[in-house]
XYZ file of C-alpha atoms in Angstrom:
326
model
C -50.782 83.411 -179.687
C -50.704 79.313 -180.919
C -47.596 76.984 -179.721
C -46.636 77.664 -183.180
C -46.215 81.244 -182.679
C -44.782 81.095 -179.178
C -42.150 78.872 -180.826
C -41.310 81.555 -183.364
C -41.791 85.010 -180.652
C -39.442 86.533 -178.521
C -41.226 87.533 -175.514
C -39.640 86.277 -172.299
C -42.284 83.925 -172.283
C -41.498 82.553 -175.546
C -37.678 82.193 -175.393
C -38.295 80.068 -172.066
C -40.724 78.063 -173.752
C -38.764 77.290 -176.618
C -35.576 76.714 -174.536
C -37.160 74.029 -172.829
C -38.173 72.234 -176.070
C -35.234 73.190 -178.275
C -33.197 71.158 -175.576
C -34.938 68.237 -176.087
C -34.700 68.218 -179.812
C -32.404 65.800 -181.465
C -32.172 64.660 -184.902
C -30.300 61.475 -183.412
C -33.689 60.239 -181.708
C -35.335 59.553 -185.060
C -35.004 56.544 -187.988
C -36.975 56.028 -191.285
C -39.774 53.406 -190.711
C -40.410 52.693 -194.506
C -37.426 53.279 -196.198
C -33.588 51.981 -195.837
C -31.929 55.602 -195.336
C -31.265 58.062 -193.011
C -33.424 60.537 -191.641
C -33.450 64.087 -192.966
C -31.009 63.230 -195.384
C -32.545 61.982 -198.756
C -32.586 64.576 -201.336
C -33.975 62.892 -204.299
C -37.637 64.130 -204.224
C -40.722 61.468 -205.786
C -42.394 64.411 -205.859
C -40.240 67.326 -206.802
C -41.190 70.740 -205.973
C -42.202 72.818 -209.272
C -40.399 75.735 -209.507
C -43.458 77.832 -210.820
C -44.698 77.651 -207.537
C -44.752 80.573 -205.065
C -44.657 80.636 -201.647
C -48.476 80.805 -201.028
C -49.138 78.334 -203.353
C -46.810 75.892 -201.750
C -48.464 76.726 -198.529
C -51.831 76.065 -199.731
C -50.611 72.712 -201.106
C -49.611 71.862 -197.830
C -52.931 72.707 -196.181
C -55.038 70.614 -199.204
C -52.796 68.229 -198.472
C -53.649 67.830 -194.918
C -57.205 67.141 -195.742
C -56.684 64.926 -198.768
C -54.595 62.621 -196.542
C -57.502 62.910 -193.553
C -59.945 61.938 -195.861
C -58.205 59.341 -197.333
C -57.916 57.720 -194.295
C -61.279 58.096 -193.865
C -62.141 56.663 -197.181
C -59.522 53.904 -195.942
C -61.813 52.914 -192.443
C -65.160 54.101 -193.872
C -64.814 56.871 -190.846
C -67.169 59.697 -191.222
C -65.289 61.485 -188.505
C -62.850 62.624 -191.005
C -64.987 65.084 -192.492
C -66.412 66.750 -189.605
C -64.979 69.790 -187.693
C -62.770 71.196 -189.977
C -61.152 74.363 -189.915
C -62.354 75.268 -193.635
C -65.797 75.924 -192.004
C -64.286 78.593 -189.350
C -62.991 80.242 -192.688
C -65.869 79.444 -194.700
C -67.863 81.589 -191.940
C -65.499 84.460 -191.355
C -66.134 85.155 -195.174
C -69.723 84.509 -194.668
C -69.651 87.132 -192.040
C -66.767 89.990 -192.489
C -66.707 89.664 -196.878
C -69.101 92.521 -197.957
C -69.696 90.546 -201.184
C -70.768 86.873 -199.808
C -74.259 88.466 -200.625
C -73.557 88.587 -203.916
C -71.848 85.932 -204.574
C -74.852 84.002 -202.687
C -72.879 82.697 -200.019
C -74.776 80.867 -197.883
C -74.270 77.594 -195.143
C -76.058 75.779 -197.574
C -73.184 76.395 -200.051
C -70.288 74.787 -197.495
C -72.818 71.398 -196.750
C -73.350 71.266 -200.632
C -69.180 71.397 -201.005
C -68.763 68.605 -198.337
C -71.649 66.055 -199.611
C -69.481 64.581 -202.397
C -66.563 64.399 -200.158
C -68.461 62.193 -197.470
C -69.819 60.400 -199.747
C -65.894 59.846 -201.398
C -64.929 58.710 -198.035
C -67.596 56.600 -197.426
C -66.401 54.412 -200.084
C -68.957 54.757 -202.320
C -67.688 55.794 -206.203
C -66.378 59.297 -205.855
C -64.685 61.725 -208.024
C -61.115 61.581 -207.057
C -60.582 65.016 -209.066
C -63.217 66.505 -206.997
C -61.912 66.017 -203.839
C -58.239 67.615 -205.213
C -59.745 70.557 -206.017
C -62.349 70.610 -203.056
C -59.507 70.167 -200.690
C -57.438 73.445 -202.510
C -61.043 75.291 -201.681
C -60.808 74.211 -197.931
C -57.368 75.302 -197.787
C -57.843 78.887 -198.783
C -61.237 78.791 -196.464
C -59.233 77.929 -193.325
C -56.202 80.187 -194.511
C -58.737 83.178 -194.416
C -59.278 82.231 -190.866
C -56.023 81.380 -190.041
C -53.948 84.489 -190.934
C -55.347 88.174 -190.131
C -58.822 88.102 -189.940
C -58.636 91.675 -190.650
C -58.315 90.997 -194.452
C -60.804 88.873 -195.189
C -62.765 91.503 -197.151
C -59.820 91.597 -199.209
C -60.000 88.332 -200.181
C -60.394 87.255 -203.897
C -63.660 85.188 -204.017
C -63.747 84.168 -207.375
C -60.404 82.081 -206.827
C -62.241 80.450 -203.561
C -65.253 79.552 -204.866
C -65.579 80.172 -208.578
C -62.692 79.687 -210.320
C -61.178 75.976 -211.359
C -58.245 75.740 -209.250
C -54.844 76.008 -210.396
C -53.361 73.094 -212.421
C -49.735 73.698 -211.060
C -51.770 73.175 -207.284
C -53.520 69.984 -208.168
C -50.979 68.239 -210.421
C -48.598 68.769 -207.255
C -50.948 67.929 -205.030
C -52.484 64.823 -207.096
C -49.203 63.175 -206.911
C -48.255 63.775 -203.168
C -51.771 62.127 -202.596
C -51.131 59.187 -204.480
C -47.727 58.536 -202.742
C -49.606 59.049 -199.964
C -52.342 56.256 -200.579
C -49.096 54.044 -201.700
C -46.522 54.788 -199.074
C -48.681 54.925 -196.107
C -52.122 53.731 -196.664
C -50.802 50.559 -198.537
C -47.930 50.350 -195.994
C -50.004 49.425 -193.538
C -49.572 52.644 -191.186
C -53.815 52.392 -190.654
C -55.627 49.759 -189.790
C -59.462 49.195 -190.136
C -59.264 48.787 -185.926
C -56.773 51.293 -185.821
C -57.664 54.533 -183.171
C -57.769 57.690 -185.368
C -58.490 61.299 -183.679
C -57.972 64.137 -186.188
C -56.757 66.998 -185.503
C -56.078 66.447 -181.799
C -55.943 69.452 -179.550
C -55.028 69.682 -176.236
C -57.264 70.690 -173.971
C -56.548 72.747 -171.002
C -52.745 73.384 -171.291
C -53.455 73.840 -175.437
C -55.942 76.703 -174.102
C -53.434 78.259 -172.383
C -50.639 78.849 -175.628
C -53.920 80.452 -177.093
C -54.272 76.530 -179.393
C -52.347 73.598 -180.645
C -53.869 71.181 -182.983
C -51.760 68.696 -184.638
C -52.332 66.528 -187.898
C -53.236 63.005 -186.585
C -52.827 60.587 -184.085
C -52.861 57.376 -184.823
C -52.288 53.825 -182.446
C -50.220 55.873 -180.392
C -48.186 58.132 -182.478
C -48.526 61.297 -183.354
C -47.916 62.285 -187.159
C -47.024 65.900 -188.721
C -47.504 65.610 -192.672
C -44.552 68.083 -194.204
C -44.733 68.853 -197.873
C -41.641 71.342 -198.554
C -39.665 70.837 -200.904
C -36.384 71.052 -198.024
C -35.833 67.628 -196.393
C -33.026 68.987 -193.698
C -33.462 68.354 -190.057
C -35.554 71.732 -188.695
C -34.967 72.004 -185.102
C -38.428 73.972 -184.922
C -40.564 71.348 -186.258
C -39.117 68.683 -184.094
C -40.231 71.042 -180.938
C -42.973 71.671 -182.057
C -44.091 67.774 -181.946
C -42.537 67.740 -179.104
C -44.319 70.495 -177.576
C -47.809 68.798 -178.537
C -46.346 65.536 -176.737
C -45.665 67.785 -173.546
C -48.884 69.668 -173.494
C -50.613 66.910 -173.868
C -48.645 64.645 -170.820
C -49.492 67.500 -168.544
C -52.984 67.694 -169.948
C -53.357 64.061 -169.299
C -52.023 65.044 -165.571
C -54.714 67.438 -164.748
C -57.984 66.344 -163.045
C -60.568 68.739 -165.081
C -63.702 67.871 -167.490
C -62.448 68.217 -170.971
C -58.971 66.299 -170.100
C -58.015 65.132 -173.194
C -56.026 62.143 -173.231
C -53.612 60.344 -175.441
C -51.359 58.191 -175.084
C -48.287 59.449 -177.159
C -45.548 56.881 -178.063
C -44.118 57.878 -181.181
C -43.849 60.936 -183.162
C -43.102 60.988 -186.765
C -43.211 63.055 -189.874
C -44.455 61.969 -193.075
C -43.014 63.764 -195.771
C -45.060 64.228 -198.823
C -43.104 65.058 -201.397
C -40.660 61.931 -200.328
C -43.124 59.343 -199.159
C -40.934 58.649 -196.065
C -41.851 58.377 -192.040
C -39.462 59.523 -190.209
C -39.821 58.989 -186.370
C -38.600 58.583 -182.768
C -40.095 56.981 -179.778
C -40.273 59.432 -176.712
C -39.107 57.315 -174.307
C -35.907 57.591 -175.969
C -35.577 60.862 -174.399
C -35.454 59.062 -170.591
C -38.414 59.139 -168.567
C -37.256 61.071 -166.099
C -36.060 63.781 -168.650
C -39.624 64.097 -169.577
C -41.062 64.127 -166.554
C -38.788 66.916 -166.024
C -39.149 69.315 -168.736
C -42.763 68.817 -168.021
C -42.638 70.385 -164.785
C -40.523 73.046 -166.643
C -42.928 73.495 -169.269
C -45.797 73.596 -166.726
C -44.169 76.125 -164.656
C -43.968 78.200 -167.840
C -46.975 78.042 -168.516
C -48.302 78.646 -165.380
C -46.803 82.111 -165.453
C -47.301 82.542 -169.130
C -48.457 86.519 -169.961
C -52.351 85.130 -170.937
C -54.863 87.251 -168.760
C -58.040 86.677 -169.985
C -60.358 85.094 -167.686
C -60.464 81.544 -169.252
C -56.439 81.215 -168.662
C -56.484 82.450 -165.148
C -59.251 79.501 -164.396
C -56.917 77.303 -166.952
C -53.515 78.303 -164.687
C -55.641 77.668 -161.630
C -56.445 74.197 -162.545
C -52.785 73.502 -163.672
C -51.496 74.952 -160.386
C -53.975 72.419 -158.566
C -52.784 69.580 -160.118
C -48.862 70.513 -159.901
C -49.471 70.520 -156.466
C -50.569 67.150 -155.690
């Protein structure tokens, strides 16, 4: 179970989760920062989807894209942060582990450091190999998409496109041009600043625990950014709940009195869309404070008597039950 998956189920538990966020979504709420045009509305692509591309492919360019723009915005603050604790090396270690051919293919943790050296040393600013981190970035993707998906077919996996083989051209043209909108539209825009306050990948703590994770893209100087790179501009109700979800969690996170609180203080929430270069975003107190403060008693509640037994979400319920009680 991940927020994302509770927002796509149909357990009890899941329809009254998503009710409470699905009420709160509103395509109204949001406006186009960078652009004079309406949100979820532009259909004139700077990047246009190829239609060579499959499904997976288009997934994996979305992943590699994630990490591009991270380190980019590294590169951007000279932030070694950006290239630590990334998912890739959960995926790059469930191969390690579960592949009955990493032997032979001499997979080894030296391999994974090796991979990453040029790409901290990209984002430190010193002269890197733009084309390197492209196609580095496709190899992360497919690591953390082996770890991501079922586990169970990892010894299925093809290694020679992972690790061997030069990555798809149709991946990294796509993917090369989303980047450099990227660098133009946002970086240049003035979205990050060198004192900006950058935490990648936030999670969220004790109530993330306890929808089995949530992690989203990037927070930065108060808002909280999803990076979208499908090809379908419309208004999705299910990605707007979904940032608002992480917004929720994390207010009620920021509520409880525990050790690994994690705080953040959430003003905005936008998407950027890749293949359009545009931010899109609302402010959440918009939605009326008392609204929120509402639907995250609501979502509390749920989760409170969410389906989770394992030991770790009983202690994670009991410390959400102490605090909802104050």
């Amino acid at each position: 179970m991940s927020l994302t998956s509770t927002l796509k189920g149909s357990s009890k538990f899941d329809k009254e989760f998503q009710k409470i966020l699905f009420d709160l979504s509103n395509k109204d709420y949001f406006s186009v920062l960078n652009k004079d045009c309406n949100p979820f509305e532009q259909d004139n692509p700077k990047v246009p989807y190829d239609s060579e591309l499959n499904s997976w492919q288009a997934s994996i360019i979305g992943t590699a894209f994630d990490y591009c723009a991270r380190f980019e915005i590294g590169k951007f603050l000279k932030d070694k942060r950006s290239t630590d604790a990334l998912y890739s090396a959960q995926g790059f270690l469930a191969i390690l582990k579960s592949h009955p051919k990493a032997k032979e293919y001499k997979l080894t943790e030296s391999y994974y450091i090796n991979l990453m050296k040029d790409i901290s040393e990209y984002v430190k600013g010193k002269e890197g190999n733009f084309e390197y981190v492209l196609e580095t970035s496709v190899r992360l993707a497919k690591m953390e998409h082996a770890v991501r998906g079922d586990v169970r077919r990892i010894p299925e996996l093809n290694l020679d496109n992972i690790f061997i083989d030069d990555q798809s051209s149709l991946i990294i043209n796509q993917l090369r041009d989303m980047v450099k909108l990227f660098q133009e539209e946002f970086i240049n825009g003035g979205y990050v600043t060198k004192k900006s306050d950058v935490i990648y990948n936030p999670h969220f703590g004790a109530t993330g625990d306890l929808v089995g994770g949530a992690d989203a893209d990037i927070f930065i100087d108060g808002t909280l950014y999803d990076f979208k790179t499908s090809k379908d501009n419309k208004y999705k109700r299910l990605d707007v709940a979904q940032l608002l979800g992480y917004f929720l969690l994390c207010e009620i996170n920021n509520y409880m009195d525990v050790d690994d609180a994690y705080y953040l203080g959430i003003n905005r929430l936008s998407f950027y869309k890749g293949r359009y270069g545009t931010i899109e975003s609302m402010k959440v107190t918009d939605l009326g404070i008392d609204t929120l403060n509402n639907k995250a008693k609501e979502l509390a509640a749920a989760l409170i008597n969410s389906p989770s037994r394992s030991m770790h979400s009983i202690m994670r319920k009991g410390e959400l039950m102490k605090a909802f009680q104050k």
